[in-house]
Tab-separated table of C-alpha atoms in Angstrom:
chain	number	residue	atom	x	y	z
A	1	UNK	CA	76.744	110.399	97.997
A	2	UNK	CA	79.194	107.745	96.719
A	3	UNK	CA	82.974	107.788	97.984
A	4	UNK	CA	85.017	109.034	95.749
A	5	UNK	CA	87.168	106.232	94.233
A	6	UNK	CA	90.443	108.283	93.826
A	7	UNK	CA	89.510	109.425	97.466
A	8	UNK	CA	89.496	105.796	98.971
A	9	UNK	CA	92.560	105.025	97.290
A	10	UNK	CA	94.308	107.322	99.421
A	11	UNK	CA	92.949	106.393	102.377
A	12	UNK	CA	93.420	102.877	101.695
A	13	UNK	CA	97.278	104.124	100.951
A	14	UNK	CA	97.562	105.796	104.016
A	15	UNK	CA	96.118	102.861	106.251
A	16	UNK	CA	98.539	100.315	104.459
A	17	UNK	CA	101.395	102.960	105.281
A	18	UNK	CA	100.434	103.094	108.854
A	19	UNK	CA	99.916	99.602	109.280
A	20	UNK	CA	103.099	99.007	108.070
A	21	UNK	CA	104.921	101.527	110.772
A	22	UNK	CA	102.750	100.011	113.522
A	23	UNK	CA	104.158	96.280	112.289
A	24	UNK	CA	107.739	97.528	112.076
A	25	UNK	CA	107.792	99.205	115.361
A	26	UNK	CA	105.772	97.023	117.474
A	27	UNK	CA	108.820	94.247	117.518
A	28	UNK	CA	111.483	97.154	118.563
A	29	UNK	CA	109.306	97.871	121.402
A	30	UNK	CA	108.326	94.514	122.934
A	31	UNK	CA	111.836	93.329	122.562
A	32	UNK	CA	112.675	96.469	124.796
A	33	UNK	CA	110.377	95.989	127.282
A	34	UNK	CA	111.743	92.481	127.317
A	35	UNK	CA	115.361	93.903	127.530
A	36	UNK	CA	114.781	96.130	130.615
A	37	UNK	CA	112.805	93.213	132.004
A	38	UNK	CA	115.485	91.337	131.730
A	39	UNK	CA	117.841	93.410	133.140
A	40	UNK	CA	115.739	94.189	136.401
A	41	UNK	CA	115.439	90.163	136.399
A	42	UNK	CA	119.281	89.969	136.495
A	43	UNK	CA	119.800	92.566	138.764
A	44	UNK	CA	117.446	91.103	141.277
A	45	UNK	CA	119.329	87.542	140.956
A	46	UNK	CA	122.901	89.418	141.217
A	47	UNK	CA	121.865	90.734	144.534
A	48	UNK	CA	120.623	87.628	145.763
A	49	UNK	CA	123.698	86.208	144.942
A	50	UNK	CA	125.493	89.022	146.676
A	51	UNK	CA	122.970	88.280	149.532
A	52	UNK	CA	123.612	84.623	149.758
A	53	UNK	CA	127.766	85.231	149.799
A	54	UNK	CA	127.097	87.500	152.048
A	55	UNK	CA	125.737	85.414	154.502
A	56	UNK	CA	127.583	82.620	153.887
A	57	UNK	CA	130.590	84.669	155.088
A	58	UNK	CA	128.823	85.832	158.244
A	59	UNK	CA	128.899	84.382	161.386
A	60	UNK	CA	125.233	83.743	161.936
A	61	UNK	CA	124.500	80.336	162.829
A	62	UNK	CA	121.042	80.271	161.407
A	63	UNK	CA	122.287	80.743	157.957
A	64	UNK	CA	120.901	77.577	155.333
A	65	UNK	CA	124.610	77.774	153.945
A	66	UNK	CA	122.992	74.902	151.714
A	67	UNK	CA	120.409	76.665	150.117
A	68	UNK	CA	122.805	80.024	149.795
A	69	UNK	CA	125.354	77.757	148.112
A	70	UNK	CA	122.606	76.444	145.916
A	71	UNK	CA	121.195	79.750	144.782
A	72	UNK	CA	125.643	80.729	144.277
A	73	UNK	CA	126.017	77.342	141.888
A	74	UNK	CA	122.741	77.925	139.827
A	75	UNK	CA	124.121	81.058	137.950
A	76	UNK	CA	125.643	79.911	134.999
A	77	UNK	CA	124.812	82.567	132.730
A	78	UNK	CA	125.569	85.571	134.028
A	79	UNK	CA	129.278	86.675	133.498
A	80	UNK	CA	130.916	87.901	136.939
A	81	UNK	CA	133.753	89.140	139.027
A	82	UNK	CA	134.085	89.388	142.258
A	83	UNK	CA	136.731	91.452	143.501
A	84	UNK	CA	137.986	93.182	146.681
A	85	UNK	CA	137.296	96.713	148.009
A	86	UNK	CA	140.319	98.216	145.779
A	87	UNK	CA	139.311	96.040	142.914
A	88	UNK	CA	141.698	93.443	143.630
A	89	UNK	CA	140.009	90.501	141.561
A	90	UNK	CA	139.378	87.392	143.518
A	91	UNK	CA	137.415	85.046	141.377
A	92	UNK	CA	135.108	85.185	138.290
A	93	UNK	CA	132.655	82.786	137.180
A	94	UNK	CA	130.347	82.504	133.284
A	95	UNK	CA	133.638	84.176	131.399
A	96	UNK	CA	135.834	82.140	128.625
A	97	UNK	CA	139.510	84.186	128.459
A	98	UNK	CA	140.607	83.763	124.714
A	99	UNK	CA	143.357	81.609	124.557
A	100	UNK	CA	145.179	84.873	122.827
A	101	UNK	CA	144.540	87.001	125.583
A	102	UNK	CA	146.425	87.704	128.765
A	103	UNK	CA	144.119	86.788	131.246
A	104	UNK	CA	145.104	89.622	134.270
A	105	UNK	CA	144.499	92.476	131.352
A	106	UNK	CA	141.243	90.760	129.906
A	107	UNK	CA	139.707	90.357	133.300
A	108	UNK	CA	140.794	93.986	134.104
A	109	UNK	CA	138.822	95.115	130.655
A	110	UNK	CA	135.980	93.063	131.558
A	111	UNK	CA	136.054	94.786	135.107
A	112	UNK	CA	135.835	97.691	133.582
A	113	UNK	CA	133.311	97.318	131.149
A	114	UNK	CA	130.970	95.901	134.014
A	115	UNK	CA	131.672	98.598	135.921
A	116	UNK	CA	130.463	101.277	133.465
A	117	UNK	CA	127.419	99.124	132.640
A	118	UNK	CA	125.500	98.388	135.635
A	119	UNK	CA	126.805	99.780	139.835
A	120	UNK	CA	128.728	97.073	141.361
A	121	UNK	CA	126.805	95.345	144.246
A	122	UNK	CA	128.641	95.554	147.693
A	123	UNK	CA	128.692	92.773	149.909
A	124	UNK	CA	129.790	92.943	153.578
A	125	UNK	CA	131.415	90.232	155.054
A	126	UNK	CA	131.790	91.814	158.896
A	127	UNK	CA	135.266	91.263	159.551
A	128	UNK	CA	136.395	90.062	156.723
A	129	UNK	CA	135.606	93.588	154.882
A	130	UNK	CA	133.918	94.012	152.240
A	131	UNK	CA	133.969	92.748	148.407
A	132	UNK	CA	132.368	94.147	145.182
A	133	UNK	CA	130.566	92.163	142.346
A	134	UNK	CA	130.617	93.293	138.882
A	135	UNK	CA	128.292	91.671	136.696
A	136	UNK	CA	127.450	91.923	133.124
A	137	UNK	CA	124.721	91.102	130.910
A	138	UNK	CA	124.026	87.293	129.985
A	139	UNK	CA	124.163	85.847	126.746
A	140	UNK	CA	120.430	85.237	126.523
A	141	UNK	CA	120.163	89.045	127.195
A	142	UNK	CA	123.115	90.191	124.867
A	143	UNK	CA	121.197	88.601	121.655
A	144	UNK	CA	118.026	90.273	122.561
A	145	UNK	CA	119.584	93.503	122.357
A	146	UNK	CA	121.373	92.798	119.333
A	147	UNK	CA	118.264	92.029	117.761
A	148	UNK	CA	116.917	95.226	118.879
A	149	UNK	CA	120.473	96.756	117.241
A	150	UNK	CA	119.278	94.834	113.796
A	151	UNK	CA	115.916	95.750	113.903
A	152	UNK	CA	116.400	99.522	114.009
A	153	UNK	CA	118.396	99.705	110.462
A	154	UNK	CA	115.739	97.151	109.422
A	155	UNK	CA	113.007	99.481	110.132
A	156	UNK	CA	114.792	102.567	108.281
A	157	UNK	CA	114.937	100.317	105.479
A	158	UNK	CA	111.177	99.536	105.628
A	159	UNK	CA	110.453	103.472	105.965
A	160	UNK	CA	112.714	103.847	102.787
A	161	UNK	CA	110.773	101.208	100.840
A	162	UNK	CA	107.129	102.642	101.633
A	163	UNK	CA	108.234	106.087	100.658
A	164	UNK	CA	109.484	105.300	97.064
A	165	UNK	CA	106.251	103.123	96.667
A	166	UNK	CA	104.704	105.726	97.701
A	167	UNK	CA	106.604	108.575	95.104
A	168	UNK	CA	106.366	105.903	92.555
A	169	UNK	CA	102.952	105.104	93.079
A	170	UNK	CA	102.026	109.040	93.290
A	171	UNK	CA	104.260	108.917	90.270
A	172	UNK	CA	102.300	106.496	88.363
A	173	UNK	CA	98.997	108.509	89.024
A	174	UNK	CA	100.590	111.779	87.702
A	175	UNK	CA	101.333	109.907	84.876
A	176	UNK	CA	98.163	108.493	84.166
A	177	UNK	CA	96.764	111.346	85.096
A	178	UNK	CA	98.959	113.531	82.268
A	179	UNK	CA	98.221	110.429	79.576
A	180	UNK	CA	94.340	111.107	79.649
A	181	UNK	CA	94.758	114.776	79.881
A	182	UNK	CA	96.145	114.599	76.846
A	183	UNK	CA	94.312	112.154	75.257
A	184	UNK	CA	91.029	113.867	75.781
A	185	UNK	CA	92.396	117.348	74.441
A	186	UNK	CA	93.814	115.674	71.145
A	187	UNK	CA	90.101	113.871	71.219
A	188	UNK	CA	88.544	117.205	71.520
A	189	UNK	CA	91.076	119.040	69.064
A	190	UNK	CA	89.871	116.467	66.089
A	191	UNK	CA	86.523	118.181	65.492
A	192	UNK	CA	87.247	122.191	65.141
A	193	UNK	CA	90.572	120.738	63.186
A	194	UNK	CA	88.160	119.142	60.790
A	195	UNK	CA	85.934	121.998	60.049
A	196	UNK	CA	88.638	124.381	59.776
A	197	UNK	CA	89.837	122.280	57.184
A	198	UNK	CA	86.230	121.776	55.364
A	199	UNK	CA	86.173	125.878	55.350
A	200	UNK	CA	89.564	126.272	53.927
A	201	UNK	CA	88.303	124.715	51.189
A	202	UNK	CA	85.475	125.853	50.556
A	203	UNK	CA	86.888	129.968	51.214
A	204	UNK	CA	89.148	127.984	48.240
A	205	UNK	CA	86.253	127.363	46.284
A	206	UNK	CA	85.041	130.921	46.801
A	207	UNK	CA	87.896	132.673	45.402
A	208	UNK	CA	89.872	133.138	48.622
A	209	UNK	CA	93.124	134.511	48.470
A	210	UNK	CA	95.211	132.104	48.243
A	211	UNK	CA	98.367	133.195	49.788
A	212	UNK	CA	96.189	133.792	52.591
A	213	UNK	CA	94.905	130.084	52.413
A	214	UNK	CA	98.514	128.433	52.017
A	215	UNK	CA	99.083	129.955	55.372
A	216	UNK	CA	95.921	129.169	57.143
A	217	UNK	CA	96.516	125.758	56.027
A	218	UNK	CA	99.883	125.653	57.320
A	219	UNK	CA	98.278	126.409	60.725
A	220	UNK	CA	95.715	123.860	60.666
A	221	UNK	CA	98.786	121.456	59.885
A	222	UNK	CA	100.132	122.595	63.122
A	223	UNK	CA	97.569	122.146	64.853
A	224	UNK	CA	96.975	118.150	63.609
A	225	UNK	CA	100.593	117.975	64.454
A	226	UNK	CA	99.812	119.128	68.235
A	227	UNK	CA	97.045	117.034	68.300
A	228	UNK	CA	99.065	113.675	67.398
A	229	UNK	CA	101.801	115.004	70.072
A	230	UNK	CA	99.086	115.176	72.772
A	231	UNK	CA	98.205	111.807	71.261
A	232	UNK	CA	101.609	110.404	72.196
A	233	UNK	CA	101.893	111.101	75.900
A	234	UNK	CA	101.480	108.352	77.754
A	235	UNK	CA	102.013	105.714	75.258
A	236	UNK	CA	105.057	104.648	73.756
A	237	UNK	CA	106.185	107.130	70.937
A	238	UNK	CA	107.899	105.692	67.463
A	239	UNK	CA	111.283	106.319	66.756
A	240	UNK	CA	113.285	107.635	63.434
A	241	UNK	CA	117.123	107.876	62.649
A	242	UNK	CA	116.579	111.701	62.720
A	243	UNK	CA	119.146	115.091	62.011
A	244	UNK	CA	119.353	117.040	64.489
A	245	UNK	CA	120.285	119.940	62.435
A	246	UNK	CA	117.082	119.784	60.105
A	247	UNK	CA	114.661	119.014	63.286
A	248	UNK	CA	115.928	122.557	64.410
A	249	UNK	CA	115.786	124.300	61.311
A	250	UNK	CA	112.175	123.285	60.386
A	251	UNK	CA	111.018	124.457	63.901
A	252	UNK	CA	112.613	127.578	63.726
A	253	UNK	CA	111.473	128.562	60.375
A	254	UNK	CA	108.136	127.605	61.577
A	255	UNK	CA	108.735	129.811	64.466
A	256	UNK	CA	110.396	132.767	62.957
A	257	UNK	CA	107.355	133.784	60.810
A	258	UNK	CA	104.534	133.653	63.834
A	259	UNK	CA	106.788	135.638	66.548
A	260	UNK	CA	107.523	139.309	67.110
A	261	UNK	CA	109.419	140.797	64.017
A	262	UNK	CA	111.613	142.332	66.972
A	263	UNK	CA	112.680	138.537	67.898
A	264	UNK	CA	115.664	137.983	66.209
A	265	UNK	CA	116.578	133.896	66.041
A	266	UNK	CA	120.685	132.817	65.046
A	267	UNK	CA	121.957	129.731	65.327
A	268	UNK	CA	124.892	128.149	64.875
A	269	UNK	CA	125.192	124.614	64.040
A	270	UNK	CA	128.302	122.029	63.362
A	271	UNK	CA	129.666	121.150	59.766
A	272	UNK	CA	129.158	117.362	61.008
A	273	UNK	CA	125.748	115.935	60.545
A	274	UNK	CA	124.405	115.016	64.363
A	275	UNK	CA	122.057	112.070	64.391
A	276	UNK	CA	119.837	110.402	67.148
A	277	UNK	CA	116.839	107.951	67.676
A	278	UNK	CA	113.863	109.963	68.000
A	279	UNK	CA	110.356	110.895	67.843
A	280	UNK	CA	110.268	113.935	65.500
A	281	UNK	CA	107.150	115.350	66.823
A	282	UNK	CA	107.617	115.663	70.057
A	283	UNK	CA	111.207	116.797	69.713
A	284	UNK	CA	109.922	119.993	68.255
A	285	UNK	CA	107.313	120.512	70.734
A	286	UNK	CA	110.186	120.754	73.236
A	287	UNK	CA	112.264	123.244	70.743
A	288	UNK	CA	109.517	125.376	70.394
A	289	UNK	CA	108.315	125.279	73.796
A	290	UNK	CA	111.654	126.850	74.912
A	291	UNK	CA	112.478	128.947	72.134
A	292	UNK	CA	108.953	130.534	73.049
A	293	UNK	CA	110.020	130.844	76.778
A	294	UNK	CA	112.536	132.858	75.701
A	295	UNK	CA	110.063	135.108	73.414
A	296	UNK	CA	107.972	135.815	76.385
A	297	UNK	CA	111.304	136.329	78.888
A	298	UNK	CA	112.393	139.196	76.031
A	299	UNK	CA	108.662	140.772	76.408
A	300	UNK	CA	108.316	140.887	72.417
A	301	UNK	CA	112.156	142.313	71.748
A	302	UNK	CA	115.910	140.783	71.947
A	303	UNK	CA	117.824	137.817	70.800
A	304	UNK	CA	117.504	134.216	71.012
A	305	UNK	CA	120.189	131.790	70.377
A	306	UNK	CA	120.273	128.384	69.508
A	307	UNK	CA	123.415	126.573	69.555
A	308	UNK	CA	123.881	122.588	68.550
A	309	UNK	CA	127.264	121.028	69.172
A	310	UNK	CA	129.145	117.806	69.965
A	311	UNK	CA	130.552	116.823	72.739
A	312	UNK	CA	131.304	112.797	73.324
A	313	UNK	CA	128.544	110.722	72.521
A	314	UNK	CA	126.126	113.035	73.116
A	315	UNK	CA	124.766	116.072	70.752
A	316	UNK	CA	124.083	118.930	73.355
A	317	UNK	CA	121.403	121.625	72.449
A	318	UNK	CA	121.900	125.423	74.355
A	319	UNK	CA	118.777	127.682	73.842
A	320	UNK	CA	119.884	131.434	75.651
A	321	UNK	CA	118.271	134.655	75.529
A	322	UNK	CA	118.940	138.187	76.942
A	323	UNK	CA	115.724	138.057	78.923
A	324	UNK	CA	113.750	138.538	82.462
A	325	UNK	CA	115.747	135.446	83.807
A	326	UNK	CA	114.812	133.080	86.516
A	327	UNK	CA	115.010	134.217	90.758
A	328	UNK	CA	117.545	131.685	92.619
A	329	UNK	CA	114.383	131.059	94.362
A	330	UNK	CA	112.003	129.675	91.117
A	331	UNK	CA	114.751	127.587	90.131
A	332	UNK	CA	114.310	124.499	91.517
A	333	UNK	CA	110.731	124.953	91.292
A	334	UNK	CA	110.331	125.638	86.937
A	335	UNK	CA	110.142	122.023	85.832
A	336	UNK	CA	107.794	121.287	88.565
A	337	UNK	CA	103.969	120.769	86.716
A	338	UNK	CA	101.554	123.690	87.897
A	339	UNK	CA	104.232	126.461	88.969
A	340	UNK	CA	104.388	129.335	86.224
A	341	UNK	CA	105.414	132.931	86.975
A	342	UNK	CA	103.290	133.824	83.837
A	343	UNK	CA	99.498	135.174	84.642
A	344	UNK	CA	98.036	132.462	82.310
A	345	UNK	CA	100.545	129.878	82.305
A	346	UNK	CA	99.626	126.343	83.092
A	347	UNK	CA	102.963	125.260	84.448
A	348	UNK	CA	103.029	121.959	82.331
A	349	UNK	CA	105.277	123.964	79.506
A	350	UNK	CA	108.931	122.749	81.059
A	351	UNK	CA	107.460	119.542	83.102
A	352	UNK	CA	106.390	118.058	80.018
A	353	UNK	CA	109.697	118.664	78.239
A	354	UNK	CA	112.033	117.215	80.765
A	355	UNK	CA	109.713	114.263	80.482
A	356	UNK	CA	109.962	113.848	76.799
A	357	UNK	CA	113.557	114.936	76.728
A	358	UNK	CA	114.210	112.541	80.101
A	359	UNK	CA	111.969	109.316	79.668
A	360	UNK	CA	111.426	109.472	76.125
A	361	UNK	CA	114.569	110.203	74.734
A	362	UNK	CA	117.084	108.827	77.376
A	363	UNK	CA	118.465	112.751	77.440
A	364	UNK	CA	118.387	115.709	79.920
A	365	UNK	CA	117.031	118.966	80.023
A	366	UNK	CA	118.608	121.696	82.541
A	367	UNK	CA	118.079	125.046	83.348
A	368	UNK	CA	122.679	126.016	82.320
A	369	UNK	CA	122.228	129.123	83.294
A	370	UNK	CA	120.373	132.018	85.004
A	371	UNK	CA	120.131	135.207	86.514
A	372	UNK	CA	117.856	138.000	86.514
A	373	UNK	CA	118.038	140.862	84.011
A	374	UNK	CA	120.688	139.231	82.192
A	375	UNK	CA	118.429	135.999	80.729
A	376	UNK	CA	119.130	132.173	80.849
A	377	UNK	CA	119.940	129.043	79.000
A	378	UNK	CA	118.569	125.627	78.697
A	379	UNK	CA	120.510	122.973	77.491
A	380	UNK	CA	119.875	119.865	75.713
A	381	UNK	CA	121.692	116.624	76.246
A	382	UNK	CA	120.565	113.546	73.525
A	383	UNK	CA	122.295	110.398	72.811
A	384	UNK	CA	123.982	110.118	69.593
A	385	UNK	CA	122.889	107.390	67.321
A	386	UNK	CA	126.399	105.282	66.445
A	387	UNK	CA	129.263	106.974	68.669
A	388	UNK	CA	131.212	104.029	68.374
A	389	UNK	CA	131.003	104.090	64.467
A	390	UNK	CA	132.040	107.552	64.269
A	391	UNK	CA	134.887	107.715	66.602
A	392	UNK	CA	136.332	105.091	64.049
A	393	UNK	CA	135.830	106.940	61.183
């Protein structure tokens, strides 16, 4: 059986999106396993230093005080300070005091600092008591673990990258997918749209009645009309200098004569004629999508109202009815594709129209206002064709 092709795409996806993690994170942990090495390296040459002073300072005769000076003079990497019992600092070696700094208080920071870093190492000198060294780490070791401190925002930044390629790229599929969806149903509308026409006319020829005709024809209109919309999706739709006002008006009277007689449809519309840049065909769709949202939120009786004014540069569309409403819960969810609270819905209804109100028409479509029992209303934000011009006017 062959492997499914969308299948190994995924895989390949989630190998790729692994690999990358592994590649990101492999540096942060080798150059911490280098860091503590480093510090157990340091610590180990601190107390031999420790070691060597300390025996220098003792009164053993058998002491290679050459040697022990030797292994004293070869650190010059590691900052420290050496400093009495009570902290009383004798020396320091590896540390450049700013020229702008006192060097008593720096030296006293710097003890500090040490301190609360790594445990001082004692060193007994028999009767000449006993001192403390305070060390800190070297500069070979201070740049590894600021590399470690770059690498972690680094590898957020990586993480953020491979999960927008990934949305997009899920993205991209949906969208594809959605495109040849609807390609294939506006293929496999053009056939039964065709015959219905050929027996329209000949029921014509027959003697139909013809009022009845006129409005079986207007159907199979609508129906070519929904099949060039399905046409649309996914490639890139024309554009008209369009009224808003008469876009409305022709999909409500369409609507008004195919919906419940107990539906009752007002609008209320601006003296100002609103104009924008778009695709006539699929603008409706999205009208009549909502309006009949609302029809089946009233259960076949109550108002709808549609509502087009100005505001800025934009022409803003509220559709409200006195229906079911939406749960707090479904809200978020309704322009999701698939979810649908209706026994037969597909849950493509409002995803679709946010996408040809969003992508296609540089507008938005929101869900204004809900709650249940008391209905809910979507709005409609579209750029205005020529703000500019008519603010001057």
């Amino acid at each position: 059986m062959p492997f499914p092709r969308e299948r190994f795409r995924v895989v390949l996806q989630w190998i790729a999106a692994f690999a990358s993690i592994i590649v990101a994170t492999l540096p942060i942990v080798v150059s911490q396993r280098i860091h503590h090495s480093m510090v157990k390296e340091e610590k180990a040459k601190m107390e031999l230093w420790a070691n060597a002073t300390e025996a220098i300072g003792s009164d053993e005769e058998s002491a290679p005080v050459n040697v022990m000076l030797q292994i004293i003079s070869s650190n010059n990497t590691i900052p420290v300070i050496l400093t009495s019992s009570k902290d009383s600092i004798i020396t320091f070696n590896n540390i450049v005091i700013p020229p702008s700094q006192d060097s008593t208080i720096y030296l006293q920071r710097l003890l500090k600092k040490y301190g609360k870093l790594y445990k001082p190492i004692s060193i007994n000198l028999g009767e000449a008591g006993v001192q403390l060294l305070y060390y800190g780490d070297s500069s070979t070791l201070h740049e590894l673990n600021l590399f470690s401190l770059i690498q972690l925002p680094l590898f957020l930044f990586l993480l953020l990258i491979l999960g927008l390629a990934w949305h997009l790229a899920k993205r991209n599929a949906q969208n594809q997918l959605w495109a040849g969806l609807s390609k294939e149903t506006a293929h496999q509308l053009g056939t039964p749209i065709s015959s219905l026409m050929a027996w329209i006319e000949l029921l014509r020829d027959s003697g139909g009645d013809e009022a009845m005709l006129q409005e079986m024809r207007k159907d199979v209109n609508r129906l070519e009309i929904i099949s060039h919309r399905f046409q649309k999706f996914g490639s890139t739709p024309q554009y008209t200098n369009s009224d808003l006002q008469e876009i409305l008006s022709n999909s409500l009277n369409y609507l008004q004569s195919r919906i419940s007689k107990k539906i009752s449809l007002s609008t209320e519309f601006p003296q100002e004629s609103l104009r924008i840049a778009c695709n006539e065909s699929l603008l409706s769709w999205v009208i009549e999508n909502l309006v009949k949202n609302g029809v089946d939120a009233l259960k076949g009786e109550g108002p709808i109202h549609i509502k087009l004014f100005r505001k800025g540069d934009q022409a803003l569309i509220d559709i409200s009815d006195k229906g079911v409403g939406i749960a707090r819960k479904n809200r978020r969810k309704i322009f999701h594709p698939g979810f649908s609270t209706k026994k037969r819905g597909w849950g493509l209804g409002l995803s679709l129209a946010r996408r040809i109100i969003n992508e296609y028409h540089k507008g938005k479509l929101t869900l204004l206002y809900s709650e249940v029992g008391e209905g809910s209303t979507f709005r409609i934000r579209l750029p205005l064709v020529f703000p500019e011009k008519r603010k001057k006017q």
